[in-house]
């Protein structure tokens, strides 16, 4: 059984008239085109990009207690991907099981990339990047951030993210950090 | 009978509604983003215009439904909204054609904004969402102004939709703030 079916079965995701809840938090379904257009418009605007990313990261972190309880029942690295994949921003997998040595995540089939491929030179997956940073922080108990080091929008097959503490990311990827976190 | 849930397909990492990509958004993310850009009118406009344009394309890509009469298409939008977690929606056509009023009870996004202390209607995201859906439905350029909001103590959120000239005449101050040349 996939995570979504399990959530529906256990009533952790509920559809009621006019509202949807996931782990008791209010969520809504929105067509992605508008956000995809918006991502292309803000691609070179680092201040807005950072606000978009940090708002999503914080939104996940605010649910720390509820999500923490969920992640404890599962293998943390698998749970990170399953949780992200629930939202519909593409299919996340870890390159190798996530550990301090292996901190690279791969995103396949980003809907943002599907529409913006060839139309942006800067990465466009800031919302899923924020979700990844928040969810991975909860699952590992560390304060993690995520950088999109390669985005498939500029020609590669998949998008690539590096998860680490802000300090380490700034040391290693100073320029990217200035654009993204 | 038309059923929204039958139009939804969910796979790992991808959700589609009538084959178009949709996603699940935490209301706290949408609400906090609106609050975070609230002081920046230009950013609000950019969000509004992007979402509007996206919703027009979404309407067109609904293909078969897009061919329906605007009344039936509008009724489907209302069903989509209820299913997708956007509150209980009803509408009134003001002038046959392009002007109308949309009322939303219990809009979860605005309940969130209200609980966070937002006092005046100031949500370019949902205005853009309605403007794009209405433009797609009536196949003409339509804009939207929220005139009442649960944030400011009302029972429901009320949106007027219509061509720019109609909104400008009816709500000159709000129009100038949202769409005017000067800021
Ligand atoms: Zn409102």
Tab-separated table of C-alpha atoms and ligand atoms in Angstrom:
chain	number	residue	atom	x	y	z
A	1	UNK	CA	0.000	0.000	0.000
A	2	UNK	CA	1.401	3.428	-0.883
A	3	UNK	CA	1.537	6.242	1.671
A	4	UNK	CA	-1.497	8.054	0.282
A	5	UNK	CA	-3.749	4.998	0.466
A	6	UNK	CA	-2.499	4.337	3.978
A	7	UNK	CA	-3.264	7.942	4.965
A	8	UNK	CA	-6.764	7.798	3.523
A	9	UNK	CA	-7.438	4.436	5.169
A	10	UNK	CA	-6.240	5.632	8.557
A	11	UNK	CA	-8.158	8.928	8.127
A	12	UNK	CA	-4.897	10.864	8.497
A	13	UNK	CA	-5.951	12.493	5.241
A	14	UNK	CA	-9.602	13.523	5.130
A	15	UNK	CA	-11.699	15.044	2.367
A	16	UNK	CA	-14.660	16.928	3.769
A	17	UNK	CA	-16.989	19.371	2.082
A	18	UNK	CA	-14.850	22.403	1.232
A	19	UNK	CA	-11.799	21.324	3.218
A	20	UNK	CA	-9.005	18.767	3.225
A	21	UNK	CA	-6.814	17.858	6.174
A	22	UNK	CA	-3.534	15.988	6.198
A	23	UNK	CA	-2.229	14.906	9.629
A	24	UNK	CA	-4.814	17.325	11.055
A	25	UNK	CA	-3.384	20.297	9.116
A	26	UNK	CA	-5.443	22.131	6.537
A	27	UNK	CA	-4.272	21.602	2.925
A	28	UNK	CA	-5.738	22.445	-0.488
A	29	UNK	CA	-5.289	21.211	-4.023
A	30	UNK	CA	-4.217	23.852	-6.522
A	31	UNK	CA	-3.422	23.573	-10.224
A	32	UNK	CA	0.316	23.998	-10.655
A	33	UNK	CA	0.377	26.173	-13.785
A	34	UNK	CA	0.066	29.413	-11.817
A	35	UNK	CA	2.947	28.544	-9.517
A	36	UNK	CA	5.001	27.366	-12.476
A	37	UNK	CA	4.490	30.734	-14.210
A	38	UNK	CA	5.387	32.444	-10.963
A	39	UNK	CA	8.558	30.356	-10.537
A	40	UNK	CA	9.712	31.386	-14.012
A	41	UNK	CA	9.056	35.075	-13.239
A	42	UNK	CA	11.033	35.033	-9.978
A	43	UNK	CA	13.846	32.780	-11.251
A	44	UNK	CA	16.452	35.561	-11.255
A	45	UNK	CA	15.076	37.324	-8.167
A	46	UNK	CA	17.024	35.912	-5.261
A	47	UNK	CA	15.142	37.652	-2.492
A	48	UNK	CA	11.718	36.312	-3.579
A	49	UNK	CA	13.204	32.893	-4.276
A	50	UNK	CA	14.495	32.728	-0.722
A	51	UNK	CA	11.159	33.820	0.753
A	52	UNK	CA	9.336	31.125	-1.242
A	53	UNK	CA	11.805	28.458	-0.086
A	54	UNK	CA	11.906	29.483	3.553
A	55	UNK	CA	8.125	29.833	3.795
A	56	UNK	CA	7.684	26.214	2.645
A	57	UNK	CA	10.503	24.974	4.885
A	58	UNK	CA	8.980	26.729	7.908
A	59	UNK	CA	5.509	25.496	7.070
A	60	UNK	CA	6.825	21.929	7.321
A	61	UNK	CA	8.822	22.675	10.473
A	62	UNK	CA	5.723	24.081	12.163
A	63	UNK	CA	4.220	20.626	11.889
A	64	UNK	CA	7.292	19.138	13.531
A	65	UNK	CA	5.443	17.451	16.382
A	66	UNK	CA	2.834	15.764	14.225
A	67	UNK	CA	5.269	14.774	11.489
A	68	UNK	CA	7.843	13.616	14.004
A	69	UNK	CA	5.412	11.062	15.367
A	70	UNK	CA	4.824	9.805	11.806
A	71	UNK	CA	8.507	9.595	10.922
A	72	UNK	CA	9.332	7.599	14.044
A	73	UNK	CA	7.206	4.697	12.832
A	74	UNK	CA	9.124	4.533	9.567
A	75	UNK	CA	12.643	4.274	8.194
A	76	UNK	CA	13.613	7.988	8.133
A	77	UNK	CA	15.198	8.174	4.681
A	78	UNK	CA	12.334	6.310	3.047
A	79	UNK	CA	9.849	8.427	4.943
A	80	UNK	CA	11.441	11.654	3.656
A	81	UNK	CA	10.849	10.626	0.038
A	82	UNK	CA	7.383	9.169	0.630
A	83	UNK	CA	6.282	12.342	2.389
A	84	UNK	CA	7.584	14.642	-0.333
A	85	UNK	CA	6.104	12.492	-3.086
A	86	UNK	CA	2.673	12.840	-1.550
A	87	UNK	CA	2.419	16.523	-2.495
A	88	UNK	CA	2.741	16.181	-6.277
A	89	UNK	CA	5.915	18.227	-6.888
A	90	UNK	CA	7.790	15.361	-8.541
A	91	UNK	CA	9.316	12.084	-7.469
A	92	UNK	CA	12.118	12.374	-4.925
A	93	UNK	CA	14.650	9.654	-4.223
A	94	UNK	CA	17.942	9.557	-2.417
A	95	UNK	CA	21.020	8.754	-4.425
A	96	UNK	CA	22.146	6.327	-1.738
A	97	UNK	CA	20.621	5.812	1.711
A	98	UNK	CA	20.766	9.210	3.374
A	99	UNK	CA	23.604	9.657	5.863
A	100	UNK	CA	26.189	12.315	6.644
A	101	UNK	CA	28.262	11.040	3.704
A	102	UNK	CA	25.373	10.675	1.295
A	103	UNK	CA	23.283	13.771	1.265
A	104	UNK	CA	22.287	13.999	-2.384
A	105	UNK	CA	18.651	13.752	-3.396
A	106	UNK	CA	17.373	13.318	-6.939
A	107	UNK	CA	14.043	14.679	-8.169
A	108	UNK	CA	12.487	13.045	-11.221
A	109	UNK	CA	9.524	14.326	-13.213
A	110	UNK	CA	9.283	17.792	-11.695
A	111	UNK	CA	6.096	19.373	-13.108
A	112	UNK	CA	7.919	22.723	-13.028
A	113	UNK	CA	10.640	21.324	-15.278
A	114	UNK	CA	8.132	19.735	-17.617
A	115	UNK	CA	6.687	23.138	-18.481
A	116	UNK	CA	9.769	25.368	-18.097
A	117	UNK	CA	12.436	23.139	-19.683
A	118	UNK	CA	14.718	25.312	-21.808
A	119	UNK	CA	12.917	28.468	-20.654
A	120	UNK	CA	14.929	29.181	-17.498
A	121	UNK	CA	18.626	29.054	-16.745
A	122	UNK	CA	18.125	29.198	-12.969
A	123	UNK	CA	16.665	26.356	-10.858
A	124	UNK	CA	12.878	26.468	-10.437
A	125	UNK	CA	12.013	23.868	-7.779
A	126	UNK	CA	12.011	26.126	-4.720
A	127	UNK	CA	8.754	24.904	-3.214
A	128	UNK	CA	9.768	21.242	-3.216
A	129	UNK	CA	13.250	22.287	-2.071
A	130	UNK	CA	11.669	23.971	0.958
A	131	UNK	CA	9.514	20.918	1.655
A	132	UNK	CA	12.582	18.681	1.417
A	133	UNK	CA	14.600	20.826	3.825
A	134	UNK	CA	11.752	20.930	6.359
A	135	UNK	CA	10.817	17.262	6.180
A	136	UNK	CA	14.443	16.080	6.241
A	137	UNK	CA	15.133	18.306	9.265
A	138	UNK	CA	12.241	16.675	11.098
A	139	UNK	CA	13.204	13.122	10.095
A	140	UNK	CA	16.872	13.499	11.061
A	141	UNK	CA	16.447	15.814	14.049
A	142	UNK	CA	18.988	18.221	12.519
A	143	UNK	CA	18.578	21.741	11.159
A	144	UNK	CA	19.034	21.033	7.472
A	145	UNK	CA	18.809	23.185	4.383
A	146	UNK	CA	18.551	22.134	0.758
A	147	UNK	CA	20.267	23.547	-2.319
A	148	UNK	CA	19.271	22.697	-5.860
A	149	UNK	CA	22.700	22.245	-7.418
A	150	UNK	CA	21.408	21.060	-10.805
A	151	UNK	CA	17.961	21.683	-12.191
A	152	UNK	CA	16.679	19.649	-15.118
A	153	UNK	CA	15.180	22.871	-16.477
A	154	UNK	CA	18.558	23.656	-18.044
A	155	UNK	CA	18.989	20.349	-19.817
A	156	UNK	CA	19.918	17.614	-17.343
A	157	UNK	CA	17.808	14.539	-16.944
A	158	UNK	CA	16.891	15.039	-13.290
A	159	UNK	CA	17.165	17.692	-10.616
A	160	UNK	CA	19.760	17.276	-7.882
A	161	UNK	CA	19.610	18.605	-4.318
A	162	UNK	CA	22.202	18.659	-1.543
A	163	UNK	CA	20.986	18.515	2.053
A	164	UNK	CA	23.221	19.762	4.830
A	165	UNK	CA	23.589	22.294	7.613
A	166	UNK	CA	23.568	25.901	6.458
A	167	UNK	CA	27.137	26.338	7.659
A	168	UNK	CA	28.489	23.465	5.559
A	169	UNK	CA	26.501	24.488	2.507
A	170	UNK	CA	27.781	28.062	2.739
A	171	UNK	CA	31.372	26.793	2.971
A	172	UNK	CA	31.013	24.605	-0.052
A	173	UNK	CA	28.517	26.412	-2.281
A	174	UNK	CA	28.766	30.053	-1.344
A	175	UNK	CA	27.336	31.478	-4.566
A	176	UNK	CA	24.439	29.066	-4.742
A	177	UNK	CA	23.588	29.750	-1.112
A	178	UNK	CA	23.411	33.451	-1.880
A	179	UNK	CA	20.828	32.702	-4.534
A	180	UNK	CA	18.814	30.064	-2.693
A	181	UNK	CA	18.905	30.119	1.120
B	1	UNK	CA	-23.283	12.375	-13.169
B	2	UNK	CA	-20.181	14.556	-13.176
B	3	UNK	CA	-17.876	13.615	-10.319
B	4	UNK	CA	-14.680	15.479	-9.525
B	5	UNK	CA	-13.004	12.639	-7.657
B	6	UNK	CA	-13.180	10.499	-10.808
B	7	UNK	CA	-11.068	13.105	-12.613
B	8	UNK	CA	-8.228	12.843	-10.105
B	9	UNK	CA	-5.262	10.528	-10.642
B	10	UNK	CA	-2.589	10.083	-8.034
B	11	UNK	CA	0.790	8.513	-8.651
B	12	UNK	CA	4.007	8.747	-6.701
B	13	UNK	CA	5.156	12.338	-7.059
B	14	UNK	CA	2.372	13.400	-9.426
B	15	UNK	CA	-1.270	14.331	-8.982
B	16	UNK	CA	-3.436	15.215	-11.946
B	17	UNK	CA	-6.922	16.630	-12.305
B	18	UNK	CA	-8.286	15.971	-15.781
B	19	UNK	CA	-4.696	15.093	-16.802
B	20	UNK	CA	-3.408	18.538	-15.683
B	21	UNK	CA	-0.800	18.764	-12.907
B	22	UNK	CA	-2.064	19.837	-9.494
B	23	UNK	CA	-0.402	19.652	-6.089
B	24	UNK	CA	-1.312	19.543	-2.435
B	25	UNK	CA	-0.350	22.780	-0.693
B	26	UNK	CA	-0.311	23.227	3.081
B	27	UNK	CA	-2.617	26.157	3.861
B	28	UNK	CA	0.034	27.392	6.303
B	29	UNK	CA	2.507	27.690	3.406
B	30	UNK	CA	0.089	29.640	1.187
B	31	UNK	CA	-1.050	31.829	4.076
B	32	UNK	CA	2.442	32.574	5.358
B	33	UNK	CA	3.643	33.357	1.834
B	34	UNK	CA	0.804	35.869	1.403
B	35	UNK	CA	1.742	37.425	4.759
B	36	UNK	CA	5.458	37.480	3.873
B	37	UNK	CA	4.922	39.440	0.645
B	38	UNK	CA	2.047	41.537	1.981
B	39	UNK	CA	3.930	44.816	2.145
B	40	UNK	CA	5.147	44.506	-1.446
B	41	UNK	CA	2.404	45.501	-3.902
B	42	UNK	CA	4.541	44.646	-6.925
B	43	UNK	CA	5.159	41.133	-5.654
B	44	UNK	CA	1.443	40.743	-4.990
B	45	UNK	CA	0.676	41.781	-8.558
B	46	UNK	CA	3.281	39.414	-9.936
B	47	UNK	CA	1.699	36.550	-7.987
B	48	UNK	CA	-1.807	37.584	-9.060
B	49	UNK	CA	-0.884	37.830	-12.744
B	50	UNK	CA	1.042	34.536	-12.710
B	51	UNK	CA	-1.748	32.601	-11.049
B	52	UNK	CA	-4.339	34.215	-13.312
B	53	UNK	CA	-2.379	33.298	-16.430
B	54	UNK	CA	-1.832	29.792	-15.139
B	55	UNK	CA	-5.528	29.302	-14.436
B	56	UNK	CA	-6.449	30.512	-17.938
B	57	UNK	CA	-4.132	27.876	-19.397
B	58	UNK	CA	-5.538	25.314	-16.993
B	59	UNK	CA	-9.078	26.137	-18.185
B	60	UNK	CA	-8.100	25.801	-21.827
B	61	UNK	CA	-6.332	22.538	-21.106
B	62	UNK	CA	-9.509	21.126	-19.574
B	63	UNK	CA	-10.355	20.702	-23.244
B	64	UNK	CA	-13.773	19.128	-23.466
B	65	UNK	CA	-15.030	21.045	-20.444
B	66	UNK	CA	-13.766	24.266	-21.988
B	67	UNK	CA	-16.202	23.669	-24.835
B	68	UNK	CA	-19.150	23.614	-22.423
B	69	UNK	CA	-21.419	26.632	-21.953
B	70	UNK	CA	-19.999	29.082	-19.429
B	71	UNK	CA	-22.794	28.287	-16.932
B	72	UNK	CA	-22.029	24.572	-16.860
B	73	UNK	CA	-18.294	25.249	-16.815
B	74	UNK	CA	-18.767	27.632	-13.876
B	75	UNK	CA	-20.771	25.016	-11.996
B	76	UNK	CA	-17.901	22.577	-12.485
B	77	UNK	CA	-15.408	25.092	-11.096
B	78	UNK	CA	-17.564	25.396	-7.989
B	79	UNK	CA	-17.451	21.627	-7.577
B	80	UNK	CA	-13.684	21.592	-8.094
B	81	UNK	CA	-13.277	24.274	-5.420
B	82	UNK	CA	-15.285	22.350	-2.845
B	83	UNK	CA	-13.421	19.139	-3.572
B	84	UNK	CA	-10.004	20.814	-3.561
B	85	UNK	CA	-10.342	22.378	-0.110
B	86	UNK	CA	-11.331	25.926	-1.085
B	87	UNK	CA	-14.465	26.276	0.990
B	88	UNK	CA	-18.137	26.292	0.065
B	89	UNK	CA	-18.615	28.456	-2.988
B	90	UNK	CA	-21.733	30.023	-4.505
B	91	UNK	CA	-22.131	32.673	-7.181
B	92	UNK	CA	-24.489	35.198	-8.698
B	93	UNK	CA	-24.213	36.475	-12.254
B	94	UNK	CA	-24.704	40.243	-12.192
B	95	UNK	CA	-24.880	40.935	-15.884
B	96	UNK	CA	-25.431	38.130	-18.306
B	97	UNK	CA	-21.947	37.636	-19.599
B	98	UNK	CA	-18.949	38.730	-17.700
B	99	UNK	CA	-19.741	40.204	-14.287
B	100	UNK	CA	-20.647	38.438	-11.117
B	101	UNK	CA	-20.235	37.884	-7.415
B	102	UNK	CA	-18.667	34.861	-5.808
B	103	UNK	CA	-19.269	34.110	-2.125
B	104	UNK	CA	-17.165	31.674	-0.173
B	105	UNK	CA	-18.040	30.369	3.241
B	106	UNK	CA	-15.334	28.942	5.454
B	107	UNK	CA	-12.454	29.582	3.086
B	108	UNK	CA	-9.686	27.690	4.945
B	109	UNK	CA	-6.933	29.968	3.600
B	110	UNK	CA	-8.628	33.098	4.928
B	111	UNK	CA	-9.491	31.436	8.231
B	112	UNK	CA	-5.752	30.859	8.537
B	113	UNK	CA	-4.964	34.491	7.643
B	114	UNK	CA	-7.570	35.724	10.125
B	115	UNK	CA	-6.083	33.563	12.894
B	116	UNK	CA	-2.682	35.056	12.064
B	117	UNK	CA	-4.045	38.563	12.632
B	118	UNK	CA	-4.638	39.700	9.029
B	119	UNK	CA	-7.444	42.264	9.121
B	120	UNK	CA	-8.099	43.374	5.545
B	121	UNK	CA	-8.665	41.373	2.363
B	122	UNK	CA	-5.213	41.074	0.869
B	123	UNK	CA	-4.832	37.769	-0.916
B	124	UNK	CA	-3.554	38.121	-4.491
B	125	UNK	CA	-3.236	34.344	-4.765
B	126	UNK	CA	-6.924	33.536	-4.490
B	127	UNK	CA	-7.952	36.649	-6.431
B	128	UNK	CA	-5.658	35.482	-9.251
B	129	UNK	CA	-7.089	31.984	-8.984
B	130	UNK	CA	-10.650	33.268	-9.467
B	131	UNK	CA	-9.643	35.813	-12.150
B	132	UNK	CA	-7.982	33.095	-14.251
B	133	UNK	CA	-10.838	30.642	-13.777
B	134	UNK	CA	-13.420	33.303	-14.702
B	135	UNK	CA	-11.383	34.499	-17.709
B	136	UNK	CA	-11.175	30.890	-18.866
B	137	UNK	CA	-14.864	30.320	-18.273
B	138	UNK	CA	-16.119	33.417	-20.090
B	139	UNK	CA	-13.239	33.410	-22.597
B	140	UNK	CA	-12.473	37.082	-22.042
B	141	UNK	CA	-10.150	39.112	-19.795
B	142	UNK	CA	-11.676	39.216	-16.324
B	143	UNK	CA	-10.241	40.555	-13.072
B	144	UNK	CA	-11.285	40.144	-9.477
B	145	UNK	CA	-11.523	42.185	-6.280
B	146	UNK	CA	-12.303	40.756	-2.854
B	147	UNK	CA	-14.703	43.210	-1.259
B	148	UNK	CA	-15.555	41.420	1.985
B	149	UNK	CA	-13.481	38.968	3.931
B	150	UNK	CA	-13.818	36.857	7.045
B	151	UNK	CA	-10.474	38.465	7.994
B	152	UNK	CA	-12.281	41.764	8.552
B	153	UNK	CA	-15.042	40.191	10.602
B	154	UNK	CA	-17.547	39.290	7.877
B	155	UNK	CA	-19.320	35.937	7.757
B	156	UNK	CA	-18.160	35.121	4.249
B	157	UNK	CA	-15.601	36.219	1.679
B	158	UNK	CA	-17.123	38.061	-1.296
B	159	UNK	CA	-15.420	38.525	-4.664
B	160	UNK	CA	-16.597	40.671	-7.573
B	161	UNK	CA	-15.450	39.586	-10.977
B	162	UNK	CA	-15.701	41.526	-14.215
B	163	UNK	CA	-13.725	43.380	-16.892
B	164	UNK	CA	-11.289	46.020	-15.601
B	165	UNK	CA	-13.611	48.925	-16.539
B	166	UNK	CA	-16.455	47.434	-14.473
B	167	UNK	CA	-14.273	47.005	-11.372
B	168	UNK	CA	-12.712	50.433	-11.805
B	169	UNK	CA	-16.111	52.103	-11.826
B	170	UNK	CA	-17.516	50.105	-8.946
B	171	UNK	CA	-14.508	50.046	-6.596
B	172	UNK	CA	-12.232	52.929	-7.658
B	173	UNK	CA	-10.031	52.898	-4.535
B	174	UNK	CA	-9.490	49.166	-4.361
B	175	UNK	CA	-8.998	49.104	-8.130
B	176	UNK	CA	-6.293	51.743	-8.011
B	177	UNK	CA	-4.453	49.824	-5.315
B	178	UNK	CA	-4.632	46.500	-7.098
B	179	UNK	CA	-4.400	47.387	-10.764
B	180	UNK	CA	-3.689	51.135	-11.028
B	181	UNK	CA	-0.695	52.651	-12.775
B	182	UNK	CA	0.469	54.563	-9.722
B	183	UNK	CA	1.298	52.981	-6.405
C	1	LIG	ZN1	-11.484	36.445	2.509
